[in-house]
């Protein structure tokens, strides 16, 4: 169903001609009501990310990093501006269309892991495949978990796994659909320094191996320095 929907987009002209950019952000603006006035979160943000490259989004707390990430992924709608994701004009789509685009193109890694506690590791990784009606769901999920070093933890539930193990499961879930781009929001924020470093080694390694574009929100300057480019956000 997703493939057919994206074919329809191509026919309608919503999908642009292929460019070297995996992600283009043009004049993005977002504000929220605050004490009877409008508070600008983002003002005229412009950036381009080449295919297969990595970008770190850095800045002080409250500077709008996570807001920007959510807009780039089509999880929220801006007041003005445009996002092109793999050539697709994200905000020309309705909510269902944006969900279909994410299912086809995007993987997510979060600070809080976002694993479903009533599902074991294998079932958590199976979930995005099942939602996209993929074939060979269990074998693909098992292979993804083995690839991140969790092959011996397939049937363990999140509450029985360490933080680092939970993030490895989350990374397997993000990559199992073979996304074109990964959005990661403070993926080491809940981990100790040593475990966080191992998790980032894994994340960067998988992106290089698969040619996946990475957009990473982080407070850690060492993590940011590992990316191909850094976008720094101001406080105002």
CSV table of C-alpha atoms in Angstrom, one decimal:
chain,number,residue,atom,x,y,z
A,1,UNK,CA,0.0,0.0,0.0
A,2,UNK,CA,2.8,2.4,0.8
A,3,UNK,CA,4.6,1.7,-2.6
A,4,UNK,CA,1.3,2.3,-4.5
A,5,UNK,CA,0.7,5.6,-2.6
A,6,UNK,CA,4.2,6.8,-3.4
A,7,UNK,CA,3.7,5.9,-7.0
A,8,UNK,CA,0.6,8.0,-7.0
A,9,UNK,CA,2.7,10.9,-5.6
A,10,UNK,CA,5.2,10.6,-8.4
A,11,UNK,CA,2.4,10.8,-11.0
A,12,UNK,CA,0.9,13.8,-9.4
A,13,UNK,CA,4.2,15.7,-9.3
A,14,UNK,CA,4.5,15.8,-5.5
A,15,UNK,CA,7.8,14.0,-5.8
A,16,UNK,CA,10.6,16.2,-7.1
A,17,UNK,CA,13.4,15.2,-9.5
A,18,UNK,CA,16.1,13.4,-7.6
A,19,UNK,CA,18.8,15.7,-6.2
A,20,UNK,CA,22.1,15.0,-4.3
A,21,UNK,CA,20.2,16.0,-1.1
A,22,UNK,CA,18.5,13.5,1.1
A,23,UNK,CA,17.0,16.3,3.2
A,24,UNK,CA,16.3,20.0,2.3
A,25,UNK,CA,15.0,22.5,4.8
A,26,UNK,CA,13.9,25.9,3.3
A,27,UNK,CA,12.8,28.9,5.4
A,28,UNK,CA,11.3,26.8,8.2
A,29,UNK,CA,9.5,28.8,10.9
A,30,UNK,CA,7.6,27.6,13.9
A,31,UNK,CA,6.1,29.5,16.8
A,32,UNK,CA,3.9,28.7,19.8
A,33,UNK,CA,1.5,30.7,22.0
A,34,UNK,CA,3.2,32.0,25.2
A,35,UNK,CA,1.5,34.2,27.8
A,36,UNK,CA,-0.7,35.9,25.3
A,37,UNK,CA,1.9,36.4,22.6
A,38,UNK,CA,3.7,34.3,20.0
A,39,UNK,CA,7.0,32.8,20.9
A,40,UNK,CA,9.3,31.9,17.9
A,41,UNK,CA,10.9,28.5,18.2
A,42,UNK,CA,12.4,28.4,14.7
A,43,UNK,CA,13.0,31.3,12.4
A,44,UNK,CA,14.0,30.9,8.8
A,45,UNK,CA,16.0,27.6,9.2
A,46,UNK,CA,17.7,26.5,6.0
A,47,UNK,CA,19.9,23.5,5.6
A,48,UNK,CA,20.8,20.7,3.1
A,49,UNK,CA,22.0,17.2,3.9
A,50,UNK,CA,23.6,15.1,1.2
A,51,UNK,CA,22.7,11.4,0.8
A,52,UNK,CA,24.6,9.1,3.0
A,53,UNK,CA,26.0,11.9,5.2
A,54,UNK,CA,25.6,12.7,8.9
A,55,UNK,CA,24.5,16.0,10.5
A,56,UNK,CA,24.6,16.9,14.2
A,57,UNK,CA,22.0,19.4,15.4
A,58,UNK,CA,23.4,21.1,18.6
A,59,UNK,CA,22.5,24.0,20.8
A,60,UNK,CA,21.4,24.9,24.3
A,61,UNK,CA,18.3,23.4,25.9
A,62,UNK,CA,15.2,25.2,24.6
A,63,UNK,CA,16.9,26.3,21.3
A,64,UNK,CA,14.4,24.2,19.3
A,65,UNK,CA,16.6,21.2,18.4
A,66,UNK,CA,13.8,18.5,18.9
A,67,UNK,CA,11.2,20.8,17.3
A,68,UNK,CA,13.4,21.0,14.2
A,69,UNK,CA,13.9,17.2,14.2
A,70,UNK,CA,10.1,16.6,14.5
A,71,UNK,CA,9.4,19.0,11.6
A,72,UNK,CA,12.1,17.5,9.4
A,73,UNK,CA,10.5,14.1,10.0
A,74,UNK,CA,7.0,15.4,9.3
A,75,UNK,CA,5.8,14.7,12.8
A,76,UNK,CA,4.7,18.3,13.1
A,77,UNK,CA,3.7,21.1,10.7
A,78,UNK,CA,5.5,24.5,10.5
A,79,UNK,CA,4.0,27.9,10.3
A,80,UNK,CA,6.1,28.6,7.1
A,81,UNK,CA,8.7,26.9,5.0
A,82,UNK,CA,9.3,23.6,3.3
A,83,UNK,CA,11.0,20.3,3.9
A,84,UNK,CA,12.0,17.9,1.0
A,85,UNK,CA,12.7,14.4,2.2
A,86,UNK,CA,14.3,12.3,-0.5
A,87,UNK,CA,12.7,14.6,-3.1
A,88,UNK,CA,9.3,14.5,-1.6
A,89,UNK,CA,7.6,17.8,-0.4
A,90,UNK,CA,6.6,16.7,3.1
A,91,UNK,CA,4.0,19.3,3.9
A,92,UNK,CA,2.2,19.0,0.6
A,93,UNK,CA,1.1,15.6,2.0
A,94,UNK,CA,-1.8,15.1,4.4
A,95,UNK,CA,-1.2,13.3,7.8
A,96,UNK,CA,-1.8,9.9,6.2
A,97,UNK,CA,0.6,10.7,3.4
A,98,UNK,CA,3.3,11.8,5.8
A,99,UNK,CA,2.9,8.6,7.8
A,100,UNK,CA,3.3,6.6,4.6
A,101,UNK,CA,6.4,8.5,3.7
A,102,UNK,CA,7.9,7.9,7.2
A,103,UNK,CA,7.1,4.2,7.0
A,104,UNK,CA,8.9,4.0,3.6
A,105,UNK,CA,11.9,6.2,4.2
A,106,UNK,CA,12.5,6.9,7.9
A,107,UNK,CA,13.9,5.3,11.1
A,108,UNK,CA,13.9,6.8,14.6
A,109,UNK,CA,16.1,6.4,17.6
A,110,UNK,CA,15.1,8.1,20.8
A,111,UNK,CA,16.7,8.9,24.2
A,112,UNK,CA,14.0,6.9,26.0
A,113,UNK,CA,14.3,3.9,23.6
A,114,UNK,CA,10.4,3.9,23.1
A,115,UNK,CA,10.2,0.1,23.3
A,116,UNK,CA,6.9,-1.5,24.0
A,117,UNK,CA,7.2,-3.2,27.4
A,118,UNK,CA,4.7,-5.9,26.7
A,119,UNK,CA,6.6,-7.1,23.6
A,120,UNK,CA,10.0,-8.9,23.7
A,121,UNK,CA,13.0,-7.7,21.7
A,122,UNK,CA,12.1,-9.7,18.6
A,123,UNK,CA,8.5,-8.6,18.7
A,124,UNK,CA,9.5,-4.9,19.1
A,125,UNK,CA,11.7,-5.2,16.0
A,126,UNK,CA,9.0,-7.1,14.1
A,127,UNK,CA,6.5,-4.3,14.7
A,128,UNK,CA,7.5,-1.8,11.9
A,129,UNK,CA,7.8,-4.6,9.4
A,130,UNK,CA,4.3,-5.9,10.3
A,131,UNK,CA,2.9,-2.3,10.0
A,132,UNK,CA,4.4,-2.0,6.5
A,133,UNK,CA,3.1,-5.5,5.6
A,134,UNK,CA,6.6,-6.7,4.8
A,135,UNK,CA,7.4,-10.4,4.1
A,136,UNK,CA,9.8,-12.6,6.1
A,137,UNK,CA,9.1,-10.5,9.2
A,138,UNK,CA,10.5,-12.7,11.9
A,139,UNK,CA,13.7,-13.7,10.0
A,140,UNK,CA,14.4,-10.1,9.1
A,141,UNK,CA,13.9,-8.9,12.6
A,142,UNK,CA,16.1,-11.7,14.0
A,143,UNK,CA,18.9,-10.9,11.5
A,144,UNK,CA,18.7,-7.2,12.6
A,145,UNK,CA,19.0,-8.1,16.3
A,146,UNK,CA,21.9,-10.4,15.6
A,147,UNK,CA,23.6,-7.6,13.6
A,148,UNK,CA,23.5,-5.3,16.7
A,149,UNK,CA,24.8,-8.0,19.0
A,150,UNK,CA,21.4,-8.9,20.5
A,151,UNK,CA,21.0,-12.4,19.0
A,152,UNK,CA,21.0,-14.0,22.4
A,153,UNK,CA,18.3,-11.7,23.8
A,154,UNK,CA,15.5,-12.2,21.2
A,155,UNK,CA,12.9,-13.2,23.8
A,156,UNK,CA,13.9,-10.8,26.6
A,157,UNK,CA,11.5,-8.1,27.5
A,158,UNK,CA,12.7,-4.4,27.8
A,159,UNK,CA,12.5,-4.4,31.6
A,160,UNK,CA,15.0,-7.3,31.7
A,161,UNK,CA,17.5,-5.5,29.5
A,162,UNK,CA,20.1,-2.9,30.4
A,163,UNK,CA,19.9,0.6,28.9
A,164,UNK,CA,22.6,-0.1,26.4
A,165,UNK,CA,20.8,-3.3,25.3
A,166,UNK,CA,17.5,-1.5,25.0
A,167,UNK,CA,19.1,1.1,22.8
A,168,UNK,CA,20.6,-1.7,20.6
A,169,UNK,CA,17.1,-3.2,20.2
A,170,UNK,CA,15.8,0.3,19.3
A,171,UNK,CA,18.6,0.7,16.7
A,172,UNK,CA,17.8,-2.7,15.2
A,173,UNK,CA,14.1,-1.6,15.0
A,174,UNK,CA,15.1,1.6,13.3
A,175,UNK,CA,17.3,-0.1,10.6
A,176,UNK,CA,15.1,-3.2,10.0
A,177,UNK,CA,13.0,-1.5,7.3
A,178,UNK,CA,16.2,-0.3,5.5
A,179,UNK,CA,15.3,3.4,5.8
A,180,UNK,CA,17.0,6.1,3.7
A,181,UNK,CA,17.4,8.3,6.7
A,182,UNK,CA,17.6,7.9,10.5
A,183,UNK,CA,16.5,10.7,12.9
A,184,UNK,CA,18.1,10.2,16.3
A,185,UNK,CA,17.2,12.5,19.3
A,186,UNK,CA,19.8,12.3,22.1
A,187,UNK,CA,20.3,8.6,21.6
A,188,UNK,CA,23.0,8.4,24.4
A,189,UNK,CA,21.2,10.8,26.8
A,190,UNK,CA,20.1,7.9,29.1
A,191,UNK,CA,23.3,6.0,29.0
A,192,UNK,CA,26.6,6.2,30.8
A,193,UNK,CA,29.6,7.5,28.8
A,194,UNK,CA,31.2,4.1,28.0
A,195,UNK,CA,27.9,2.5,27.0
A,196,UNK,CA,27.0,5.6,25.0
A,197,UNK,CA,30.2,5.5,23.1
A,198,UNK,CA,29.6,1.9,22.1
A,199,UNK,CA,26.1,2.7,21.0
A,200,UNK,CA,27.3,5.6,18.9
A,201,UNK,CA,30.0,3.3,17.3
A,202,UNK,CA,27.2,1.0,16.4
A,203,UNK,CA,24.9,3.7,15.0
A,204,UNK,CA,27.6,5.3,12.9
A,205,UNK,CA,28.9,2.0,11.7
A,206,UNK,CA,25.4,0.8,10.6
A,207,UNK,CA,24.9,4.1,8.7
A,208,UNK,CA,28.2,3.8,6.9
A,209,UNK,CA,27.5,0.2,6.1
A,210,UNK,CA,24.1,0.9,4.6
A,211,UNK,CA,24.7,4.3,3.2
A,212,UNK,CA,21.9,5.7,5.4
A,213,UNK,CA,21.7,9.5,6.1
A,214,UNK,CA,21.8,10.4,9.8
A,215,UNK,CA,20.4,13.5,11.5
A,216,UNK,CA,21.4,13.5,15.2
A,217,UNK,CA,20.3,15.9,18.0
A,218,UNK,CA,22.9,15.9,20.7
A,219,UNK,CA,24.4,17.8,23.6
A,220,UNK,CA,27.6,15.8,23.4
A,221,UNK,CA,30.3,17.7,21.5
A,222,UNK,CA,32.3,14.5,21.0
A,223,UNK,CA,29.4,12.9,19.3
A,224,UNK,CA,28.8,16.0,17.2
A,225,UNK,CA,32.4,16.0,16.0
A,226,UNK,CA,31.9,12.5,14.6
A,227,UNK,CA,29.3,13.8,12.1
A,228,UNK,CA,30.1,15.2,8.6
A,229,UNK,CA,28.5,18.5,9.5
A,230,UNK,CA,27.2,20.4,12.5
A,231,UNK,CA,24.2,22.8,12.6
A,232,UNK,CA,24.2,25.0,15.7
A,233,UNK,CA,21.0,26.5,16.9
A,234,UNK,CA,20.8,29.7,18.9
A,235,UNK,CA,18.8,30.3,22.0
A,236,UNK,CA,16.5,33.0,20.5
